[in-house]
CSV table of C-alpha atoms in Angstrom, one decimal:
chain,number,residue,atom,x,y,z
A,1,MET,CA,-15.6,15.8,-16.0
A,2,THR,CA,-13.8,17.9,-18.6
A,3,VAL,CA,-14.3,16.7,-22.2
A,4,PRO,CA,-12.1,18.3,-24.9
A,5,ARG,CA,-13.6,18.9,-28.3
A,6,GLN,CA,-11.2,16.6,-30.1
A,7,ARG,CA,-11.2,13.8,-27.5
A,8,PRO,CA,-11.1,10.4,-29.1
A,9,SER,CA,-14.3,8.5,-28.7
A,10,SER,CA,-14.6,5.1,-27.0
A,11,ARG,CA,-18.2,4.5,-27.8
A,12,MET,CA,-17.7,1.5,-30.0
A,13,ALA,CA,-17.8,-1.6,-27.8
A,14,ALA,CA,-15.2,-4.2,-28.5
A,15,PRO,CA,-16.4,-7.8,-29.2
A,16,ALA,CA,-16.4,-10.1,-26.3
A,17,ALA,CA,-13.3,-12.2,-25.9
A,18,ARG,CA,-13.5,-15.9,-26.0
A,19,PRO,CA,-12.7,-17.6,-22.7
A,20,VAL,CA,-9.6,-19.8,-22.4
A,21,GLU,CA,-8.6,-22.3,-19.8
A,22,HIS,CA,-5.8,-21.4,-17.4
A,23,ASN,CA,-2.5,-22.8,-18.5
A,24,THR,CA,-2.0,-25.4,-15.8
A,25,ALA,CA,0.2,-27.5,-18.1
A,26,GLY,CA,2.6,-24.6,-18.4
A,27,ARG,CA,2.8,-24.2,-14.6
A,28,PHE,CA,3.4,-27.9,-14.2
A,29,LEU,CA,6.2,-27.7,-16.7
A,30,LEU,CA,7.8,-24.8,-14.9
A,31,ARG,CA,7.6,-26.6,-11.6
A,32,THR,CA,9.2,-29.7,-13.1
A,33,LEU,CA,12.0,-27.6,-14.6
A,34,PHE,CA,12.5,-25.8,-11.2
A,35,TRP,CA,12.9,-29.0,-9.2
A,36,GLY,CA,15.0,-30.6,-11.9
A,37,GLY,CA,17.3,-27.6,-11.9
A,38,PHE,CA,17.4,-27.8,-8.1
A,39,VAL,CA,18.6,-31.4,-8.2
A,40,LEU,CA,21.3,-30.4,-10.8
A,41,ALA,CA,22.4,-27.5,-8.6
A,42,LEU,CA,23.1,-29.8,-5.6
A,43,LEU,CA,24.6,-32.6,-7.8
A,44,PRO,CA,28.2,-31.2,-7.5
A,45,TRP,CA,28.0,-31.5,-3.7
A,46,TRP,CA,26.5,-34.9,-3.8
A,47,LEU,CA,29.1,-36.3,-6.2
A,48,GLY,CA,32.0,-34.6,-4.4
A,49,THR,CA,31.1,-35.8,-0.9
A,50,LYS,CA,32.2,-39.3,-0.2
A,51,ALA,CA,30.2,-41.5,2.1
A,52,GLY,CA,31.4,-41.3,5.7
A,53,SER,CA,33.5,-38.2,5.1
A,54,ILE,CA,31.3,-36.0,7.4
A,55,ASP,CA,32.4,-37.2,10.8
A,56,THR,CA,33.4,-34.0,12.6
A,57,LYS,CA,31.6,-30.8,13.6
A,58,ALA,CA,33.8,-28.8,11.2
A,59,GLU,CA,33.0,-31.0,8.3
A,60,LEU,CA,29.3,-31.1,9.2
A,61,PHE,CA,29.0,-27.3,9.3
A,62,GLN,CA,31.2,-26.8,6.2
A,63,SER,CA,29.1,-29.3,4.3
A,64,ALA,CA,25.8,-27.6,5.4
A,65,GLY,CA,27.3,-24.3,4.4
A,66,ARG,CA,28.2,-25.5,0.9
A,67,VAL,CA,24.7,-27.0,0.4
A,68,THR,CA,23.0,-23.7,1.4
A,69,GLY,CA,25.4,-21.8,-0.7
A,70,LEU,CA,24.4,-23.8,-3.8
A,71,MET,CA,20.7,-23.4,-2.9
A,72,ALA,CA,21.0,-19.7,-2.5
A,73,GLY,CA,22.8,-19.3,-5.8
A,74,TYR,CA,20.3,-21.4,-7.6
A,75,LEU,CA,17.2,-19.7,-6.1
A,76,LEU,CA,18.7,-16.2,-6.9
A,77,LEU,CA,19.1,-17.2,-10.5
A,78,VAL,CA,15.5,-18.5,-10.6
A,79,GLN,CA,14.4,-15.1,-9.1
A,80,VAL,CA,16.1,-13.2,-11.8
A,81,ILE,CA,14.5,-15.5,-14.5
A,82,LEU,CA,11.1,-15.0,-13.0
A,83,MET,CA,11.4,-11.2,-13.3
A,84,SER,CA,13.1,-11.3,-16.7
A,85,ARG,CA,9.8,-10.2,-18.3
A,86,LEU,CA,9.9,-13.0,-20.9
A,87,GLY,CA,6.5,-13.0,-22.6
A,88,ARG,CA,6.4,-16.7,-23.0
A,89,LEU,CA,7.1,-17.3,-19.4
A,90,GLU,CA,4.2,-15.0,-18.4
A,91,ARG,CA,1.9,-16.8,-20.8
A,92,TRP,CA,2.9,-20.2,-19.2
A,93,ILE,CA,2.5,-19.1,-15.6
A,94,GLY,CA,0.4,-15.9,-15.6
A,95,ALA,CA,1.6,-12.5,-14.3
A,96,ARG,CA,0.0,-13.0,-10.9
A,97,HIS,CA,1.6,-16.3,-10.3
A,98,LEU,CA,4.9,-15.0,-11.5
A,99,GLY,CA,4.7,-12.3,-8.8
A,100,LEU,CA,3.6,-14.8,-6.1
A,101,TRP,CA,6.4,-17.2,-6.9
A,102,HIS,CA,8.9,-14.3,-6.9
A,103,ARG,CA,7.8,-13.1,-3.5
A,104,GLU,CA,7.7,-16.6,-2.0
A,105,LEU,CA,11.1,-17.5,-3.2
A,106,GLY,CA,12.5,-14.2,-2.0
A,107,GLY,CA,12.3,-15.3,1.7
A,108,SER,CA,14.0,-18.5,0.8
A,109,VAL,CA,16.9,-16.7,-0.9
A,110,LEU,CA,17.3,-14.5,2.2
A,111,ILE,CA,17.4,-17.4,4.6
A,112,THR,CA,19.8,-19.5,2.6
A,113,ILE,CA,22.2,-16.7,2.1
A,114,LEU,CA,22.4,-16.0,5.8
A,115,ALA,CA,22.6,-19.7,6.6
A,116,HIS,CA,25.4,-20.2,4.1
A,117,ALA,CA,27.5,-17.3,5.5
A,118,ALA,CA,26.9,-18.4,9.1
A,119,LEU,CA,27.5,-22.2,8.6
A,120,ILE,CA,30.6,-21.8,6.5
A,121,THR,CA,32.2,-19.4,9.1
A,122,ILE,CA,31.3,-21.7,12.0
A,123,GLY,CA,32.7,-24.7,10.1
A,124,TYR,CA,36.0,-23.1,9.3
A,125,SER,CA,36.2,-21.7,12.9
A,126,TYR,CA,35.9,-25.3,14.2
A,127,ALA,CA,38.6,-26.5,11.8
A,128,ASP,CA,41.0,-23.6,12.6
A,129,ARG,CA,40.1,-23.7,16.4
A,130,THR,CA,39.4,-19.9,16.4
A,131,GLY,CA,36.4,-17.8,17.3
A,132,PHE,CA,33.6,-16.8,14.9
A,133,THR,CA,34.7,-13.2,14.5
A,134,ASP,CA,38.4,-14.1,14.1
A,135,GLU,CA,37.5,-16.6,11.4
A,136,LEU,CA,35.2,-14.1,9.7
A,137,GLY,CA,38.2,-11.7,9.4
A,138,THR,CA,40.4,-14.5,8.0
A,139,LEU,CA,37.8,-15.3,5.4
A,140,LEU,CA,37.5,-11.7,4.3
A,141,THR,CA,41.2,-11.1,4.1
A,142,GLU,CA,42.7,-14.3,2.9
A,143,TYR,CA,40.2,-15.8,0.5
A,144,GLU,CA,39.8,-14.6,-3.1
A,145,ASP,CA,36.6,-12.7,-4.0
A,146,MET,CA,35.3,-13.1,-0.5
A,147,VAL,CA,34.9,-9.3,0.1
A,148,THR,CA,32.8,-8.8,-3.0
A,149,ALA,CA,30.7,-11.9,-2.1
A,150,PHE,CA,30.0,-10.4,1.4
A,151,ILE,CA,29.0,-7.1,-0.2
A,152,GLY,CA,26.7,-8.9,-2.6
A,153,ALA,CA,25.1,-10.9,0.2
A,154,GLY,CA,24.6,-7.7,2.2
A,155,MET,CA,22.9,-6.1,-0.7
A,156,LEU,CA,20.6,-9.0,-1.2
A,157,VAL,CA,19.7,-9.1,2.5
A,158,ILE,CA,18.8,-5.4,2.3
A,159,ILE,CA,16.7,-6.0,-0.8
A,160,GLY,CA,14.9,-8.9,0.9
A,161,LEU,CA,14.1,-6.9,4.0
A,162,LEU,CA,12.8,-3.9,1.9
A,163,SER,CA,10.6,-6.3,0.0
A,164,ILE,CA,8.5,-7.0,3.1
A,165,ARG,CA,5.2,-5.5,2.1
A,166,ALA,CA,4.9,-3.1,5.0
A,167,LEU,CA,8.3,-1.6,4.3
A,168,ARG,CA,7.9,-1.7,0.6
A,169,ARG,CA,4.8,0.5,0.8
A,170,ALA,CA,6.6,3.1,2.9
A,171,LEU,CA,9.2,3.6,0.2
A,172,PRO,CA,8.8,5.8,-2.9
A,173,TYR,CA,8.4,3.7,-6.0
A,174,GLU,CA,11.5,5.1,-7.6
A,175,LEU,CA,13.7,4.3,-4.6
A,176,TRP,CA,12.3,0.8,-4.4
A,177,TYR,CA,12.7,0.2,-8.1
A,178,PHE,CA,16.4,1.2,-8.2
A,179,LEU,CA,17.2,-0.7,-5.1
A,180,HIS,CA,15.7,-3.8,-6.6
A,181,LEU,CA,17.8,-3.4,-9.8
A,182,THR,CA,20.9,-3.7,-7.6
A,183,SER,CA,20.1,-7.5,-7.4
A,184,TYR,CA,21.8,-7.8,-10.8
A,185,LEU,CA,25.0,-6.3,-9.3
A,186,ALA,CA,24.7,-8.5,-6.3
A,187,LEU,CA,24.5,-11.5,-8.6
A,188,LEU,CA,27.7,-10.4,-10.4
A,189,LEU,CA,29.5,-9.9,-7.2
A,190,GLY,CA,28.7,-13.4,-6.1
A,191,PHE,CA,29.6,-15.0,-9.4
A,192,ALA,CA,33.3,-14.8,-9.0
A,193,HIS,CA,33.1,-16.1,-5.4
A,194,GLN,CA,31.2,-19.2,-6.5
A,195,PHE,CA,33.8,-20.3,-9.0
A,196,SER,CA,37.0,-19.2,-7.2
A,197,ASP,CA,36.1,-20.3,-3.6
A,198,GLY,CA,33.3,-22.9,-4.1
A,199,GLN,CA,34.8,-26.3,-3.5
A,200,GLU,CA,32.3,-27.9,-5.9
A,201,LEU,CA,32.7,-25.4,-8.8
A,202,PHE,CA,36.3,-24.2,-9.0
A,203,ARG,CA,37.5,-27.4,-10.7
A,204,PRO,CA,36.5,-28.2,-14.3
A,205,GLY,CA,33.9,-30.9,-14.4
A,206,LEU,CA,30.2,-31.7,-14.7
A,207,GLY,CA,29.1,-29.5,-11.7
A,208,ARG,CA,31.0,-26.4,-13.1
A,209,THR,CA,29.5,-27.0,-16.6
A,210,VAL,CA,26.0,-27.2,-15.2
A,211,TRP,CA,26.4,-24.0,-13.2
A,212,ILE,CA,27.8,-22.1,-16.2
A,213,GLY,CA,24.8,-23.3,-18.1
A,214,PHE,CA,22.5,-21.9,-15.4
A,215,TYR,CA,24.2,-18.5,-15.7
A,216,VAL,CA,24.1,-18.5,-19.5
A,217,ALA,CA,20.3,-19.3,-19.4
A,218,THR,CA,19.7,-16.5,-16.9
A,219,ILE,CA,21.7,-13.9,-18.9
A,220,ALA,CA,19.8,-15.0,-22.1
A,221,ALA,CA,16.5,-14.6,-20.4
A,222,VAL,CA,17.3,-11.1,-19.1
A,223,VAL,CA,18.7,-10.0,-22.5
A,224,LEU,CA,15.7,-11.3,-24.4
A,225,GLY,CA,13.1,-10.1,-21.9
A,226,ARG,CA,14.6,-6.8,-20.8
A,227,ILE,CA,16.5,-5.6,-23.8
A,228,LEU,CA,15.8,-7.2,-27.2
A,229,GLY,CA,12.0,-7.7,-26.7
A,230,PRO,CA,11.3,-4.1,-25.6
A,231,LEU,CA,13.6,-2.7,-28.4
A,232,SER,CA,11.8,-4.6,-31.0
A,233,LEU,CA,8.4,-3.5,-29.7
A,234,ASN,CA,9.3,0.2,-29.6
A,235,LEU,CA,11.0,0.2,-33.0
A,236,ARG,CA,7.9,-1.4,-34.5
A,237,HIS,CA,5.2,0.8,-32.9
A,238,ARG,CA,7.0,4.1,-32.1
A,239,LEU,CA,4.6,5.3,-29.5
A,240,ARG,CA,4.0,9.1,-28.8
A,241,VAL,CA,1.8,11.1,-26.5
A,242,ALA,CA,-1.3,12.4,-28.4
A,243,GLU,CA,-3.1,14.3,-25.7
A,244,VAL,CA,-3.3,14.7,-21.9
A,245,VAL,CA,-6.8,15.1,-20.5
A,246,THR,CA,-7.7,16.2,-17.0
A,247,GLU,CA,-10.3,13.8,-15.6
A,248,ALA,CA,-10.4,15.3,-12.1
A,249,GLN,CA,-8.2,17.3,-9.7
A,250,ASP,CA,-6.1,14.3,-9.0
A,251,MET,CA,-6.5,12.2,-12.1
A,252,ILE,CA,-5.5,12.5,-15.8
A,253,SER,CA,-5.8,10.4,-18.9
A,254,ILE,CA,-3.0,10.2,-21.5
A,255,TYR,CA,-3.9,9.2,-25.1
A,256,ILE,CA,-1.2,7.6,-27.1
A,257,THR,CA,-0.7,7.0,-30.8
A,258,GLY,CA,1.8,5.1,-32.8
A,259,ALA,CA,2.5,2.9,-35.8
A,260,ARG,CA,0.6,-0.4,-36.5
A,261,LEU,CA,-1.4,-0.3,-33.2
A,262,ASP,CA,-3.7,-2.9,-34.7
A,263,ASP,CA,-0.8,-5.4,-34.5
A,264,LEU,CA,-0.1,-4.6,-30.8
A,265,ASP,CA,-0.9,-7.8,-28.9
A,266,ALA,CA,-2.7,-6.1,-26.0
A,267,GLN,CA,-6.0,-6.6,-24.2
A,268,ALA,CA,-8.2,-4.6,-21.9
A,269,GLY,CA,-7.1,-5.1,-18.3
A,270,GLN,CA,-3.4,-5.4,-19.1
A,271,PHE,CA,-0.7,-3.0,-18.2
A,272,PHE,CA,2.6,-1.7,-19.7
A,273,ARG,CA,5.6,-0.1,-18.0
A,274,TRP,CA,5.7,3.4,-19.5
A,275,ARG,CA,8.8,5.5,-19.8
A,276,PHE,CA,8.0,9.0,-21.0
A,277,LEU,CA,11.1,10.4,-22.8
A,278,GLY,CA,10.6,13.9,-21.6
A,279,ARG,CA,12.6,16.2,-19.3
A,280,GLY,CA,12.6,14.8,-15.7
A,281,LEU,CA,10.6,11.7,-16.7
A,282,TRP,CA,12.9,9.6,-18.9
A,283,TRP,CA,14.8,7.9,-16.1
A,284,GLN,CA,11.7,6.2,-14.6
A,285,ALA,CA,9.4,3.5,-15.9
A,286,HIS,CA,6.0,3.1,-14.1
A,287,PRO,CA,3.3,0.4,-14.5
A,288,PHE,CA,-0.1,1.7,-15.6
A,289,SER,CA,-3.0,-0.3,-16.8
A,290,LEU,CA,-4.9,0.6,-20.0
A,291,SER,CA,-8.1,2.4,-19.1
A,292,ALA,CA,-9.8,1.7,-22.5
A,293,ALA,CA,-9.7,-1.4,-24.7
A,294,PRO,CA,-7.1,-1.2,-27.5
A,295,ASN,CA,-8.9,-0.2,-30.7
A,296,GLY,CA,-6.0,0.0,-33.3
A,297,ARG,CA,-6.1,3.9,-33.3
A,298,TRP,CA,-4.9,4.9,-29.8
A,299,LEU,CA,-4.2,3.6,-26.4
A,300,ARG,CA,-5.2,5.3,-23.1
A,301,LEU,CA,-3.9,5.1,-19.6
A,302,THR,CA,-5.6,6.9,-16.7
A,303,VAL,CA,-3.2,8.0,-13.9
A,304,LYS,CA,-3.9,9.2,-10.3
A,305,THR,CA,-1.4,12.1,-9.7
A,306,VAL,CA,-0.2,11.2,-6.2
A,307,GLY,CA,3.6,11.6,-6.5
A,308,ASP,CA,6.2,13.7,-8.1
A,309,HIS,CA,6.4,11.6,-11.2
A,310,THR,CA,2.7,11.3,-11.8
A,311,SER,CA,2.2,15.0,-11.1
A,312,ARG,CA,4.8,15.8,-13.8
A,313,LEU,CA,2.8,13.8,-16.3
A,314,ARG,CA,0.2,16.6,-16.3
A,315,ALA,CA,2.6,18.8,-18.2
A,316,VAL,CA,3.9,16.2,-20.7
A,317,ARG,CA,3.7,17.5,-24.2
A,318,ALA,CA,2.0,16.0,-27.2
A,319,GLY,CA,4.5,14.3,-29.4
A,320,THR,CA,6.7,13.1,-26.5
A,321,ARG,CA,8.2,9.7,-27.3
A,322,ILE,CA,7.4,6.8,-25.1
A,323,PHE,CA,9.4,3.6,-24.4
A,324,VAL,CA,7.2,0.8,-23.2
A,325,GLU,CA,7.5,-2.7,-21.9
A,326,GLY,CA,4.6,-5.1,-22.1
A,327,PRO,CA,1.8,-5.8,-22.3
A,328,TRP,CA,1.7,-7.8,-19.1
A,329,GLY,CA,-1.0,-9.4,-17.0
A,330,ASP,CA,-3.7,-11.9,-17.3
A,331,PHE,CA,-6.4,-9.7,-15.8
A,332,THR,CA,-8.3,-10.0,-19.1
A,333,ALA,CA,-11.6,-11.1,-20.5
A,334,SER,CA,-9.9,-14.1,-22.2
A,335,ARG,CA,-9.4,-15.6,-18.7
A,336,ARG,CA,-13.1,-15.9,-17.9
A,337,VAL,CA,-14.7,-19.2,-17.5
A,338,LYS,CA,-18.3,-18.0,-17.2
A,339,GLN,CA,-20.6,-16.0,-19.5
A,340,ARG,CA,-21.2,-13.2,-17.1
A,341,ALA,CA,-18.9,-11.3,-14.8
A,342,LEU,CA,-18.9,-9.2,-11.6
A,343,LEU,CA,-16.3,-6.3,-11.6
A,344,ILE,CA,-15.4,-4.7,-8.2
A,345,ALA,CA,-13.1,-1.6,-8.2
A,346,ALA,CA,-12.0,1.3,-6.1
A,347,GLY,CA,-9.5,4.1,-6.5
A,348,SER,CA,-7.2,3.9,-9.6
A,349,GLY,CA,-8.4,0.3,-10.0
A,350,ILE,CA,-11.3,1.6,-12.0
A,351,ALA,CA,-9.0,2.1,-15.0
A,352,PRO,CA,-8.6,-1.6,-15.9
A,353,ILE,CA,-12.1,-2.4,-14.9
A,354,ARG,CA,-13.5,0.3,-17.2
A,355,ALA,CA,-11.4,-1.2,-20.1
A,356,LEU,CA,-12.6,-4.7,-19.3
A,357,LEU,CA,-16.2,-3.7,-19.5
A,358,GLU,CA,-15.6,-3.1,-23.2
A,359,GLU,CA,-14.4,-6.7,-23.9
A,360,LEU,CA,-16.5,-8.7,-21.5
A,361,PRO,CA,-19.8,-10.1,-22.7
A,362,PRO,CA,-23.0,-8.1,-22.1
A,363,GLY,CA,-24.7,-8.4,-18.8
A,364,ALA,CA,-21.8,-7.7,-16.4
A,365,THR,CA,-22.3,-6.1,-13.0
A,366,VAL,CA,-19.9,-3.3,-11.9
A,367,ILE,CA,-19.5,-2.3,-8.2
A,368,TYR,CA,-17.5,1.0,-7.9
A,369,ARG,CA,-16.5,1.8,-4.3
A,370,ALA,CA,-15.6,5.4,-3.4
A,371,SER,CA,-15.5,7.5,-0.2
A,372,ALA,CA,-17.2,10.5,-1.8
A,373,VAL,CA,-19.0,11.3,-5.0
A,374,HIS,CA,-16.1,13.4,-6.3
A,375,ASP,CA,-13.9,10.3,-6.1
A,376,LEU,CA,-16.0,8.5,-8.8
A,377,HIS,CA,-13.6,9.0,-11.7
A,378,LEU,CA,-14.7,8.2,-15.3
A,379,ARG,CA,-18.2,8.1,-14.0
A,380,HIS,CA,-19.9,9.4,-17.2
A,381,GLU,CA,-17.9,6.9,-19.4
A,382,LEU,CA,-18.9,4.1,-17.1
A,383,GLU,CA,-22.6,5.1,-17.3
A,384,GLU,CA,-22.6,5.3,-21.1
A,385,LEU,CA,-20.6,2.1,-21.5
A,386,SER,CA,-22.9,0.2,-19.0
A,387,GLU,CA,-25.9,1.2,-21.1
A,388,MET,CA,-24.3,0.0,-24.3
A,389,ARG,CA,-23.1,-3.2,-22.8
A,390,HIS,CA,-26.4,-3.9,-20.9
A,391,ALA,CA,-24.4,-3.9,-17.6
A,392,GLN,CA,-25.6,-3.0,-14.1
A,393,LEU,CA,-23.6,-0.2,-12.5
A,394,TRP,CA,-23.6,0.3,-8.8
A,395,PHE,CA,-21.8,3.2,-7.1
A,396,VAL,CA,-21.2,2.4,-3.4
A,397,VAL,CA,-20.3,5.8,-1.8
A,398,GLY,CA,-19.5,6.5,1.8
A,399,ASP,CA,-17.3,5.7,4.7
A,400,ARG,CA,-16.6,2.0,5.2
A,401,ARG,CA,-18.4,2.2,8.5
A,402,ASP,CA,-21.5,3.5,6.9
A,403,PRO,CA,-24.5,1.1,6.8
A,404,GLY,CA,-24.6,0.8,3.0
A,405,PRO,CA,-20.9,-0.2,2.4
A,406,ARG,CA,-20.9,-2.4,5.5
A,407,ARG,CA,-24.0,-4.2,4.4
A,408,LEU,CA,-22.7,-4.7,0.8
A,409,PHE,CA,-19.4,-6.4,1.8
A,410,THR,CA,-21.1,-9.2,3.6
A,411,PRO,CA,-22.2,-12.5,2.1
A,412,ALA,CA,-25.8,-11.6,2.5
A,413,GLY,CA,-25.4,-8.1,1.0
A,414,MET,CA,-23.3,-9.3,-1.9
A,415,ARG,CA,-25.8,-12.1,-2.7
A,416,GLU,CA,-28.7,-9.7,-2.5
A,417,LEU,CA,-27.0,-7.4,-5.1
A,418,VAL,CA,-25.7,-10.2,-7.3
A,419,PRO,CA,-27.9,-13.3,-6.7
A,420,ASP,CA,-26.0,-15.5,-9.3
A,421,ILE,CA,-22.5,-14.5,-8.0
A,422,THR,CA,-21.3,-18.1,-7.9
A,423,GLU,CA,-22.0,-18.4,-11.7
A,424,ARG,CA,-20.0,-15.3,-12.5
A,425,ASP,CA,-16.3,-14.5,-13.0
A,426,VAL,CA,-15.2,-11.9,-10.5
A,427,TYR,CA,-12.6,-9.2,-11.4
A,428,LEU,CA,-11.1,-7.3,-8.4
A,429,CYS,CA,-8.9,-4.3,-8.7
A,430,GLY,CA,-8.3,-1.7,-6.0
A,431,PRO,CA,-6.6,-1.0,-2.6
A,432,ASP,CA,-5.6,-4.0,-0.6
A,433,GLY,CA,-8.4,-3.4,2.0
A,434,LEU,CA,-11.1,-3.7,-0.7
A,435,VAL,CA,-9.5,-6.7,-2.3
A,436,GLU,CA,-9.0,-8.6,1.0
A,437,GLN,CA,-12.5,-7.8,2.2
A,438,SER,CA,-14.0,-8.9,-1.2
A,439,LEU,CA,-12.0,-12.1,-1.2
A,440,HIS,CA,-13.3,-12.9,2.3
A,441,VAL,CA,-16.9,-12.5,1.1
A,442,LEU,CA,-16.3,-14.5,-2.0
A,443,ARG,CA,-14.8,-17.4,0.0
A,444,ARG,CA,-17.8,-17.4,2.3
A,445,LEU,CA,-20.1,-17.5,-0.7
A,446,ARG,CA,-18.1,-20.4,-2.1
A,447,VAL,CA,-17.2,-18.7,-5.4
A,448,PRO,CA,-14.7,-21.1,-7.1
A,449,ARG,CA,-11.2,-19.8,-7.0
A,450,ARG,CA,-10.7,-20.2,-10.8
A,451,GLN,CA,-13.5,-17.6,-11.3
A,452,VAL,CA,-11.7,-14.9,-9.2
A,453,HIS,CA,-9.2,-12.7,-11.1
A,454,LEU,CA,-7.0,-10.1,-9.5
A,455,ASP,CA,-5.0,-7.3,-11.1
A,456,PRO,CA,-1.5,-8.6,-10.5
A,457,PHE,CA,0.9,-5.7,-10.7
A,458,GLU,CA,2.2,-4.0,-7.7
A,459,PHE,CA,5.7,-2.5,-6.9
């Protein structure tokens, strides 16, 4: 590993963070607000539908279409709020749960949008005694704001399909990110349709007022989380690149300095979204974890150069300004519930694991999985840090079919290496295969779920 003469030192181990309980009360509050909002969203339909008024096929399908339309609109607003990057929201729920809720609701949004469009069209075709395609043409040509609503719905369907994990991984991060941003445009395109064509919302009244309140709350969350919060953070800390260090042929570390870093509310294991304001880089923001615990003097991220953007980072100049959002994530020492920890990493997942080792109590065990010795990045730092923190460090090198790795990732092999594994917190970060295999072993070993922590960010 190349070590420059003026490389900042990370030899001082940070004090162990005090464990805290998971914020189950915050999650309960958010669930209560979600279901309360759901009831309010459907209230206009309930109040506007008289008993016994649904007695024909046309009325049945139209009513079902209106209900699914209200559901789709509400769920889309919730999706936007979940990804508004409000710090308080993340502290209440946790970054991983935010991502899980966002993905789970995504399928519901897709289904309700398609159901709304189909049911409304069928309902009006029964009422007008026409075919489905003829009625669809009538809706698009004779109803106000219907064309923009169909465009918005189509955009959301495309976004939903591209969010399927297998498809998402096949896309470049930049393309996926910008496609996902179009959900804001789709929301705007559907806004006019809701209030000009929606039977429950186009007249002044309680329902219309409630829905305007939903939109105001959503816009406020986005403005606070995506604009005002990041602006305040960057004006206060004014981050710049201090140095770029080559760790390996396919990996670099970037050291960052700024103002009042000791006031930066960041912990080892967390990540920021970094936007380097240099030529060819400024238009993209990528999530990278800290690879060293914050020390008040500098921050460090370690990046695997596997794409165009990350490859360009090798040439970024000292002094380049950085615009960041964060910190995000609860993959931190403060989430532990036990005194000792087991850390399992592979690939670029070693970056947050190496940082965590500084803040976890002494006596941790680290398992670093790699296909070959030259893939063991930050090896010397890990060895030095393990010695200082009285940690056990295991390098598991070889093909996954080799006897050693195969033996380790079994209940017997893991218990042999870490006999007290059920009395440890387990931090997992790496490729999906490693995480899934490790989770399978942990479940068979009956490691309590609250002791298992996953790095939550993924695109």
